[in-house]
Amino acid sequence: MREERPSCTATALALALSFSGRTNGQGLEVRLVFDRLPPPELRLNSRAVAFLRREAARNLRILTMKATNTWRYERGWRNEGLPFQDAEAWVTFIVPDRRKRDSDNFMAGLKPVWDELHRSLSPVIAGDDAHHLTVYPPTFEVRKGQEGMEIVLREKGNKVGDERRDDD
């Protein structure tokens, strides 16, 4: 018998693992890591009722807000380099098996994250539109027994991060 995992609405406070920023003199990179995939209620092909969609989106926004506020507190509430005026974002979905997945369904579940990164009291990105945010196609990484997602943000043109992200 398959064990049912609670959705985002039931376990919202346990999702965000870390929100960190680092710099190596060439710019700031912000990394947001979750220990679950986007909630199924927010995926494009979900048949969830509107209440469940709103609740899942609200919980994901709260998680993002708590993670960004914790990170800002650790930095002493300094905003050097933020918000990114022209941001690039890479998303990696960590999945437990090699099953085929539709990346569009997963990306639709990230809308509350982009909204919160833009609309919070101290925004990380200047806007979540095409003029301020470029989101590259997501990658899927298989790790047996694990699932989650990692979002990496940086100002366009900065050379921070690993080589696979340096597409200049």
mmCIF file of C-alpha atoms in Angstrom:
data_model
loop_
_atom_site.group_PDB
_atom_site.id
_atom_site.type_symbol
_atom_site.label_atom_id
_atom_site.label_comp_id
_atom_site.label_asym_id
_atom_site.label_seq_id
_atom_site.Cartn_x
_atom_site.Cartn_y
_atom_site.Cartn_z
ATOM 1 C CA MET A 1 0.000 0.000 0.000
ATOM 2 C CA ARG A 2 1.343 3.383 -1.001
ATOM 3 C CA GLU A 3 1.979 5.869 1.788
ATOM 4 C CA GLU A 4 0.261 9.226 1.256
ATOM 5 C CA ARG A 5 2.440 12.277 1.850
ATOM 6 C CA PRO A 6 0.767 15.431 3.096
ATOM 7 C CA SER A 7 0.577 18.203 0.540
ATOM 8 C CA CYS A 8 1.982 21.706 0.881
ATOM 9 C CA THR A 9 -1.130 22.878 2.677
ATOM 10 C CA ALA A 10 -0.454 20.492 5.571
ATOM 11 C CA THR A 11 3.301 20.866 5.875
ATOM 12 C CA ALA A 12 4.008 24.410 4.770
ATOM 13 C CA LEU A 13 6.363 25.326 7.584
ATOM 14 C CA ALA A 14 8.688 22.375 6.965
ATOM 15 C CA LEU A 15 9.404 23.136 3.308
ATOM 16 C CA ALA A 16 12.087 25.803 3.165
ATOM 17 C CA LEU A 17 15.515 24.490 4.027
ATOM 18 C CA SER A 18 17.705 27.435 3.213
ATOM 19 C CA PHE A 19 17.986 30.769 1.532
ATOM 20 C CA SER A 20 21.557 31.878 1.107
ATOM 21 C CA GLY A 21 23.470 34.488 -0.767
ATOM 22 C CA ARG A 22 27.130 34.550 -1.606
ATOM 23 C CA THR A 23 29.476 36.829 -3.416
ATOM 24 C CA ASN A 24 32.974 36.396 -4.751
ATOM 25 C CA GLY A 25 33.619 39.979 -5.775
ATOM 26 C CA GLN A 26 31.791 39.605 -9.082
ATOM 27 C CA GLY A 27 28.244 39.908 -7.834
ATOM 28 C CA LEU A 28 25.628 38.357 -5.595
ATOM 29 C CA GLU A 29 24.006 34.962 -6.079
ATOM 30 C CA VAL A 30 20.884 34.046 -4.133
ATOM 31 C CA ARG A 31 20.015 30.370 -3.623
ATOM 32 C CA LEU A 32 16.628 29.189 -2.348
ATOM 33 C CA VAL A 33 16.301 25.481 -1.500
ATOM 34 C CA PHE A 34 13.075 23.602 -0.702
ATOM 35 C CA ASP A 35 12.782 20.004 0.475
ATOM 36 C CA ARG A 36 9.622 19.327 -1.539
ATOM 37 C CA LEU A 37 8.523 19.786 -5.117
ATOM 38 C CA PRO A 38 5.902 22.460 -5.922
ATOM 39 C CA PRO A 39 2.556 21.449 -4.439
ATOM 40 C CA PRO A 40 0.354 19.399 -6.777
ATOM 41 C CA GLU A 41 -2.514 21.853 -6.216
ATOM 42 C CA LEU A 42 -0.550 24.535 -8.114
ATOM 43 C CA ARG A 43 0.341 22.464 -11.165
ATOM 44 C CA LEU A 44 -1.360 23.245 -14.476
ATOM 45 C CA ASN A 45 -3.206 19.934 -14.740
ATOM 46 C CA SER A 46 -4.419 19.951 -11.134
ATOM 47 C CA ARG A 47 -8.108 19.447 -10.508
ATOM 48 C CA ALA A 48 -7.956 20.940 -7.034
ATOM 49 C CA VAL A 49 -10.717 23.304 -6.024
ATOM 50 C CA ALA A 50 -9.952 27.016 -5.797
ATOM 51 C CA PHE A 51 -9.709 26.970 -2.001
ATOM 52 C CA LEU A 52 -6.916 24.364 -2.064
ATOM 53 C CA ARG A 53 -5.043 26.270 -4.778
ATOM 54 C CA ARG A 54 -5.220 29.523 -2.798
ATOM 55 C CA GLU A 55 -4.121 27.803 0.398
ATOM 56 C CA ALA A 56 -1.144 26.094 -1.304
ATOM 57 C CA ALA A 57 -0.083 29.376 -2.956
ATOM 58 C CA ARG A 58 -0.395 31.249 0.340
ATOM 59 C CA ASN A 59 1.719 28.678 2.178
ATOM 60 C CA LEU A 60 4.437 28.767 -0.489
ATOM 61 C CA ARG A 61 4.513 32.599 -0.343
ATOM 62 C CA ILE A 62 4.809 32.500 3.461
ATOM 63 C CA LEU A 63 7.692 30.036 3.236
ATOM 64 C CA THR A 64 9.519 32.204 0.733
ATOM 65 C CA MET A 65 8.950 35.289 2.892
ATOM 66 C CA LYS A 66 10.261 33.557 6.028
ATOM 67 C CA ALA A 67 13.339 32.289 4.193
ATOM 68 C CA THR A 68 14.172 35.703 2.707
ATOM 69 C CA ASN A 69 13.607 37.475 6.037
ATOM 70 C CA THR A 70 15.850 34.989 7.845
ATOM 71 C CA TRP A 71 18.569 35.523 5.256
ATOM 72 C CA ARG A 72 18.258 39.307 5.486
ATOM 73 C CA TYR A 73 18.429 39.145 9.286
ATOM 74 C CA GLU A 74 21.646 37.122 9.055
ATOM 75 C CA ARG A 75 23.075 39.770 6.684
ATOM 76 C CA GLY A 76 22.172 42.543 9.121
ATOM 77 C CA TRP A 77 19.255 43.736 6.965
ATOM 78 C CA ARG A 78 21.657 45.128 4.364
ATOM 79 C CA ASN A 79 20.337 45.359 0.827
ATOM 80 C CA GLU A 80 23.545 45.839 -1.158
ATOM 81 C CA GLY A 81 23.001 44.500 -4.634
ATOM 82 C CA LEU A 82 19.284 43.921 -4.148
ATOM 83 C CA PRO A 83 16.811 43.961 -5.687
ATOM 84 C CA PHE A 84 18.173 42.529 -8.900
ATOM 85 C CA GLN A 85 17.037 44.820 -11.723
ATOM 86 C CA ASP A 86 17.636 42.268 -14.468
ATOM 87 C CA ALA A 87 17.667 38.838 -12.839
ATOM 88 C CA GLU A 88 18.404 35.393 -14.215
ATOM 89 C CA ALA A 89 16.908 32.327 -12.539
ATOM 90 C CA TRP A 90 17.777 28.654 -12.785
ATOM 91 C CA VAL A 91 15.506 26.022 -11.307
ATOM 92 C CA THR A 92 16.543 22.468 -10.516
ATOM 93 C CA PHE A 93 13.885 19.975 -9.509
ATOM 94 C CA ILE A 94 15.243 17.091 -7.453
ATOM 95 C CA VAL A 95 13.205 13.954 -8.115
ATOM 96 C CA PRO A 96 13.447 10.459 -6.590
ATOM 97 C CA ASP A 97 13.186 8.464 -9.838
ATOM 98 C CA ARG A 98 13.644 8.672 -13.619
ATOM 99 C CA ARG A 99 9.930 8.918 -14.416
ATOM 100 C CA LYS A 100 9.016 11.415 -17.160
ATOM 101 C CA ARG A 101 7.721 14.715 -15.824
ATOM 102 C CA ASP A 102 6.240 17.747 -17.524
ATOM 103 C CA SER A 103 8.413 20.738 -16.647
ATOM 104 C CA ASP A 104 5.625 23.231 -17.431
ATOM 105 C CA ASN A 105 3.472 21.767 -14.655
ATOM 106 C CA PHE A 106 6.280 22.137 -12.159
ATOM 107 C CA MET A 107 7.169 25.678 -13.260
ATOM 108 C CA ALA A 108 3.541 26.795 -12.860
ATOM 109 C CA GLY A 109 3.814 25.842 -9.190
ATOM 110 C CA LEU A 110 6.571 28.427 -8.697
ATOM 111 C CA LYS A 111 4.422 31.482 -9.383
ATOM 112 C CA PRO A 112 3.907 32.211 -5.652
ATOM 113 C CA VAL A 113 7.692 32.138 -5.171
ATOM 114 C CA TRP A 114 8.298 34.697 -7.948
ATOM 115 C CA ASP A 115 5.458 36.849 -6.598
ATOM 116 C CA GLU A 116 6.892 36.877 -3.084
ATOM 117 C CA LEU A 117 10.453 37.547 -4.255
ATOM 118 C CA HIS A 118 9.099 40.623 -6.056
ATOM 119 C CA ARG A 119 6.302 41.883 -3.807
ATOM 120 C CA SER A 120 7.827 41.406 -0.372
ATOM 121 C CA LEU A 121 8.685 44.368 1.867
ATOM 122 C CA SER A 122 12.324 44.033 0.840
ATOM 123 C CA PRO A 123 12.234 42.523 -2.658
ATOM 124 C CA VAL A 124 14.947 40.308 -4.124
ATOM 125 C CA ILE A 125 13.927 40.946 -7.743
ATOM 126 C CA ALA A 126 12.651 44.242 -9.181
ATOM 127 C CA GLY A 127 9.812 42.566 -11.040
ATOM 128 C CA ASP A 128 8.502 39.159 -11.987
ATOM 129 C CA ASP A 129 7.788 40.144 -15.588
ATOM 130 C CA ALA A 130 9.852 39.339 -18.691
ATOM 131 C CA HIS A 131 11.715 42.667 -18.486
ATOM 132 C CA HIS A 132 13.113 42.003 -15.011
ATOM 133 C CA LEU A 133 13.318 38.196 -14.727
ATOM 134 C CA THR A 134 14.638 35.606 -17.164
ATOM 135 C CA VAL A 135 13.796 32.057 -16.087
ATOM 136 C CA TYR A 136 15.777 29.421 -17.947
ATOM 137 C CA PRO A 137 14.278 25.995 -18.684
ATOM 138 C CA PRO A 138 14.392 23.833 -15.569
ATOM 139 C CA THR A 139 16.591 20.817 -15.074
ATOM 140 C CA PHE A 140 15.653 17.598 -13.329
ATOM 141 C CA GLU A 141 18.196 15.887 -11.116
ATOM 142 C CA VAL A 142 17.604 12.330 -9.921
ATOM 143 C CA ARG A 143 18.557 11.592 -6.304
ATOM 144 C CA LYS A 144 17.232 8.323 -4.944
ATOM 145 C CA GLY A 145 14.867 8.841 -2.031
ATOM 146 C CA GLN A 146 14.963 12.663 -2.186
ATOM 147 C CA GLU A 147 12.808 15.347 -3.697
ATOM 148 C CA GLY A 148 12.890 19.109 -3.661
ATOM 149 C CA MET A 149 13.809 22.145 -5.698
ATOM 150 C CA GLU A 150 16.592 24.684 -5.837
ATOM 151 C CA ILE A 151 16.274 28.178 -7.293
ATOM 152 C CA VAL A 152 19.392 30.206 -8.069
ATOM 153 C CA LEU A 153 19.061 33.935 -8.810
ATOM 154 C CA ARG A 154 21.681 36.427 -9.900
ATOM 155 C CA GLU A 155 21.971 39.708 -11.757
ATOM 156 C CA LYS A 156 22.370 39.197 -15.496
ATOM 157 C CA GLY A 157 25.996 39.291 -16.567
ATOM 158 C CA ASN A 158 27.484 38.299 -13.189
ATOM 159 C CA LYS A 159 29.894 35.391 -13.281
ATOM 160 C CA VAL A 160 28.958 33.943 -9.895
ATOM 161 C CA GLY A 161 28.116 30.268 -9.685
ATOM 162 C CA ASP A 162 29.184 27.105 -11.345
ATOM 163 C CA GLU A 163 30.267 26.780 -14.964
ATOM 164 C CA ARG A 164 27.017 25.261 -16.253
ATOM 165 C CA ARG A 165 25.302 28.567 -15.524
ATOM 166 C CA ASP A 166 27.915 30.686 -17.294
ATOM 167 C CA ASP A 167 26.415 30.813 -20.761
ATOM 168 C CA ASP A 168 28.242 33.961 -21.932
#
